């Protein structure tokens, strides 16, 4: 989506901030995935009243964006698991979700795992 949008803007001669545009496109993709997940949750009677259920949908939105179908399939899979398997799935999902955050990047940097060499 980002590449197509920047190409169109370049073709018509509009200027834009690439970082801001990339951020907005990412946010739009995650929003679209969240909408698809909420729609599917309602279709399959997956209750979204608990914070845990909303957290699962949020983590799926972040982890699977921009692939709506993969996120929906993951929600379907999760909803069919037993309680113990759901717990294990949530642990794995939350780990993936946290790895997408800037705080995780900061921890990596402070731990020396982001050492960069400039030649």
PDB file of C-alpha atoms in Angstrom:
ATOM      1  CA  UNK A   1       0.000   0.000   0.000  1.00  0.00           C
ATOM      2  CA  UNK A   2       2.801   2.417   0.945  1.00  0.00           C
ATOM      3  CA  UNK A   3       4.717   1.872  -2.290  1.00  0.00           C
ATOM      4  CA  UNK A   4       1.649   2.396  -4.466  1.00  0.00           C
ATOM      5  CA  UNK A   5       0.702   5.547  -2.589  1.00  0.00           C
ATOM      6  CA  UNK A   6       4.168   7.100  -2.843  1.00  0.00           C
ATOM      7  CA  UNK A   7       4.318   6.305  -6.556  1.00  0.00           C
ATOM      8  CA  UNK A   8       0.958   8.026  -7.133  1.00  0.00           C
ATOM      9  CA  UNK A   9       2.004  11.081  -5.114  1.00  0.00           C
ATOM     10  CA  UNK A  10       5.283  11.275  -7.032  1.00  0.00           C
ATOM     11  CA  UNK A  11       3.427  11.006 -10.354  1.00  0.00           C
ATOM     12  CA  UNK A  12       1.190  13.961  -9.577  1.00  0.00           C
ATOM     13  CA  UNK A  13       4.026  15.978  -8.062  1.00  0.00           C
ATOM     14  CA  UNK A  14       2.811  16.259  -4.465  1.00  0.00           C
ATOM     15  CA  UNK A  15       5.336  16.566  -1.666  1.00  0.00           C
ATOM     16  CA  UNK A  16       5.046  14.587   1.538  1.00  0.00           C
ATOM     17  CA  UNK A  17       7.011  13.514   4.598  1.00  0.00           C
ATOM     18  CA  UNK A  18       7.961   9.869   3.976  1.00  0.00           C
ATOM     19  CA  UNK A  19       8.161   8.902   7.652  1.00  0.00           C
ATOM     20  CA  UNK A  20       4.791  10.431   8.454  1.00  0.00           C
ATOM     21  CA  UNK A  21       3.217   8.862   5.378  1.00  0.00           C
ATOM     22  CA  UNK A  22       4.646   5.430   6.253  1.00  0.00           C
ATOM     23  CA  UNK A  23       3.278   5.776   9.799  1.00  0.00           C
ATOM     24  CA  UNK A  24      -0.185   6.750   8.523  1.00  0.00           C
ATOM     25  CA  UNK A  25      -0.283   3.861   6.039  1.00  0.00           C
ATOM     26  CA  UNK A  26       0.744   1.402   8.766  1.00  0.00           C
ATOM     27  CA  UNK A  27      -1.956   2.776  11.060  1.00  0.00           C
ATOM     28  CA  UNK A  28      -4.573   2.504   8.292  1.00  0.00           C
ATOM     29  CA  UNK A  29      -3.601  -1.119   7.613  1.00  0.00           C
ATOM     30  CA  UNK A  30      -3.823  -2.027  11.309  1.00  0.00           C
ATOM     31  CA  UNK A  31      -7.173  -0.256  11.549  1.00  0.00           C
ATOM     32  CA  UNK A  32      -8.506  -2.251   8.591  1.00  0.00           C
ATOM     33  CA  UNK A  33      -7.334  -5.507  10.177  1.00  0.00           C
ATOM     34  CA  UNK A  34      -8.942  -4.553  13.509  1.00  0.00           C
ATOM     35  CA  UNK A  35     -12.237  -3.806  11.744  1.00  0.00           C
ATOM     36  CA  UNK A  36     -12.140  -7.169   9.969  1.00  0.00           C
ATOM     37  CA  UNK A  37     -11.391  -8.953  13.244  1.00  0.00           C
ATOM     38  CA  UNK A  38     -14.223  -7.241  15.105  1.00  0.00           C
ATOM     39  CA  UNK A  39     -16.637  -8.081  12.295  1.00  0.00           C
ATOM     40  CA  UNK A  40     -15.539 -11.735  12.310  1.00  0.00           C
ATOM     41  CA  UNK A  41     -15.672 -11.876  16.129  1.00  0.00           C
ATOM     42  CA  UNK A  42     -19.313 -10.801  16.010  1.00  0.00           C
ATOM     43  CA  UNK A  43     -20.093 -13.329  13.264  1.00  0.00           C
ATOM     44  CA  UNK A  44     -18.684 -16.221  15.285  1.00  0.00           C
ATOM     45  CA  UNK A  45     -20.035 -14.966  18.635  1.00  0.00           C
ATOM     46  CA  UNK A  46     -16.554 -14.330  20.023  1.00  0.00           C
ATOM     47  CA  UNK A  47     -17.345 -12.131  23.023  1.00  0.00           C
ATOM     48  CA  UNK A  48     -15.404  -8.861  23.083  1.00  0.00           C
ATOM     49  CA  UNK A  49     -16.562  -7.755  26.530  1.00  0.00           C
ATOM     50  CA  UNK A  50     -13.431  -8.825  28.409  1.00  0.00           C
ATOM     51  CA  UNK A  51     -10.134  -6.977  28.279  1.00  0.00           C
ATOM     52  CA  UNK A  52      -8.476 -10.285  27.491  1.00  0.00           C
ATOM     53  CA  UNK A  53     -10.550 -10.761  24.323  1.00  0.00           C
ATOM     54  CA  UNK A  54      -9.936  -7.158  23.245  1.00  0.00           C
ATOM     55  CA  UNK A  55      -6.214  -7.646  23.890  1.00  0.00           C
ATOM     56  CA  UNK A  56      -6.190 -10.712  21.653  1.00  0.00           C
ATOM     57  CA  UNK A  57      -7.867  -8.752  18.839  1.00  0.00           C
ATOM     58  CA  UNK A  58      -5.457  -5.827  19.302  1.00  0.00           C
ATOM     59  CA  UNK A  59      -2.426  -8.127  19.268  1.00  0.00           C
ATOM     60  CA  UNK A  60      -3.687  -9.928  16.169  1.00  0.00           C
ATOM     61  CA  UNK A  61      -4.247  -6.565  14.462  1.00  0.00           C
ATOM     62  CA  UNK A  62      -0.694  -5.455  15.176  1.00  0.00           C
ATOM     63  CA  UNK A  63       0.960  -8.780  14.433  1.00  0.00           C
ATOM     64  CA  UNK A  64      -0.823  -9.708  11.211  1.00  0.00           C
ATOM     65  CA  UNK A  65      -1.283  -6.275   9.552  1.00  0.00           C
ATOM     66  CA  UNK A  66      -1.705  -5.767   6.604  1.00  0.00           C
ATOM     67  CA  UNK A  67      -2.953  -9.348   6.020  1.00  0.00           C
ATOM     68  CA  UNK A  68      -6.626  -9.274   7.079  1.00  0.00           C
ATOM     69  CA  UNK A  69      -7.292 -12.857   6.042  1.00  0.00           C
ATOM     70  CA  UNK A  70      -4.380 -14.245   8.074  1.00  0.00           C
ATOM     71  CA  UNK A  71      -5.573 -12.297  11.122  1.00  0.00           C
ATOM     72  CA  UNK A  72      -9.138 -13.573  10.709  1.00  0.00           C
ATOM     73  CA  UNK A  73      -7.851 -17.139  10.328  1.00  0.00           C
ATOM     74  CA  UNK A  74      -5.779 -16.714  13.496  1.00  0.00           C
ATOM     75  CA  UNK A  75      -8.851 -15.482  15.391  1.00  0.00           C
ATOM     76  CA  UNK A  76     -10.883 -18.448  14.156  1.00  0.00           C
ATOM     77  CA  UNK A  77      -8.097 -20.810  15.220  1.00  0.00           C
ATOM     78  CA  UNK A  78      -7.816 -19.157  18.645  1.00  0.00           C
ATOM     79  CA  UNK A  79     -11.571 -19.286  19.246  1.00  0.00           C
ATOM     80  CA  UNK A  80     -11.615 -23.052  18.655  1.00  0.00           C
ATOM     81  CA  UNK A  81      -8.830 -23.851  21.137  1.00  0.00           C
ATOM     82  CA  UNK A  82      -9.431 -25.147  24.646  1.00  0.00           C
ATOM     83  CA  UNK A  83      -8.583 -22.912  27.628  1.00  0.00           C
ATOM     84  CA  UNK A  84      -5.035 -24.252  28.116  1.00  0.00           C
ATOM     85  CA  UNK A  85      -4.171 -23.953  24.431  1.00  0.00           C
ATOM     86  CA  UNK A  86      -5.668 -20.448  24.342  1.00  0.00           C
ATOM     87  CA  UNK A  87      -3.365 -19.460  27.206  1.00  0.00           C
ATOM     88  CA  UNK A  88      -0.318 -20.784  25.348  1.00  0.00           C
ATOM     89  CA  UNK A  89      -1.436 -19.089  22.118  1.00  0.00           C
ATOM     90  CA  UNK A  90      -1.932 -15.768  23.944  1.00  0.00           C
ATOM     91  CA  UNK A  91       1.554 -15.974  25.443  1.00  0.00           C
ATOM     92  CA  UNK A  92       3.077 -16.477  21.991  1.00  0.00           C
ATOM     93  CA  UNK A  93       0.876 -13.790  20.454  1.00  0.00           C
ATOM     94  CA  UNK A  94       1.703 -11.219  23.142  1.00  0.00           C
ATOM     95  CA  UNK A  95       5.412 -11.949  22.732  1.00  0.00           C
ATOM     96  CA  UNK A  96       5.129 -11.232  18.999  1.00  0.00           C
ATOM     97  CA  UNK A  97       3.032  -8.144  19.700  1.00  0.00           C
ATOM     98  CA  UNK A  98       5.548  -6.704  22.160  1.00  0.00           C
ATOM     99  CA  UNK A  99       8.388  -7.235  19.692  1.00  0.00           C
ATOM    100  CA  UNK A 100       6.681  -4.665  17.423  1.00  0.00           C
ATOM    101  CA  UNK A 101       6.874  -1.897  20.043  1.00  0.00           C
ATOM    102  CA  UNK A 102       9.410   0.899  20.361  1.00  0.00           C
ATOM    103  CA  UNK A 103       9.982  -0.054  24.018  1.00  0.00           C
ATOM    104  CA  UNK A 104      11.193  -3.490  22.910  1.00  0.00           C
ATOM    105  CA  UNK A 105      13.607  -1.790  20.500  1.00  0.00           C
ATOM    106  CA  UNK A 106      14.862   0.391  23.357  1.00  0.00           C
ATOM    107  CA  UNK A 107      15.470  -2.659  25.552  1.00  0.00           C
ATOM    108  CA  UNK A 108      17.371  -4.318  22.693  1.00  0.00           C
ATOM    109  CA  UNK A 109      19.531  -1.220  22.260  1.00  0.00           C
ATOM    110  CA  UNK A 110      20.233  -0.852  25.976  1.00  0.00           C
ATOM    111  CA  UNK A 111      21.145  -4.526  26.145  1.00  0.00           C
ATOM    112  CA  UNK A 112      23.714  -4.048  23.366  1.00  0.00           C
ATOM    113  CA  UNK A 113      21.885  -6.204  20.856  1.00  0.00           C
ATOM    114  CA  UNK A 114      21.549  -3.355  18.373  1.00  0.00           C
ATOM    115  CA  UNK A 115      25.266  -2.680  18.068  1.00  0.00           C
ATOM    116  CA  UNK A 116      25.890  -1.096  14.695  1.00  0.00           C
ATOM    117  CA  UNK A 117      29.171  -0.761  12.942  1.00  0.00           C
ATOM    118  CA  UNK A 118      29.844   2.143  10.653  1.00  0.00           C
ATOM    119  CA  UNK A 119      32.686   1.649   8.204  1.00  0.00           C
TER     120      UNK A 119
END
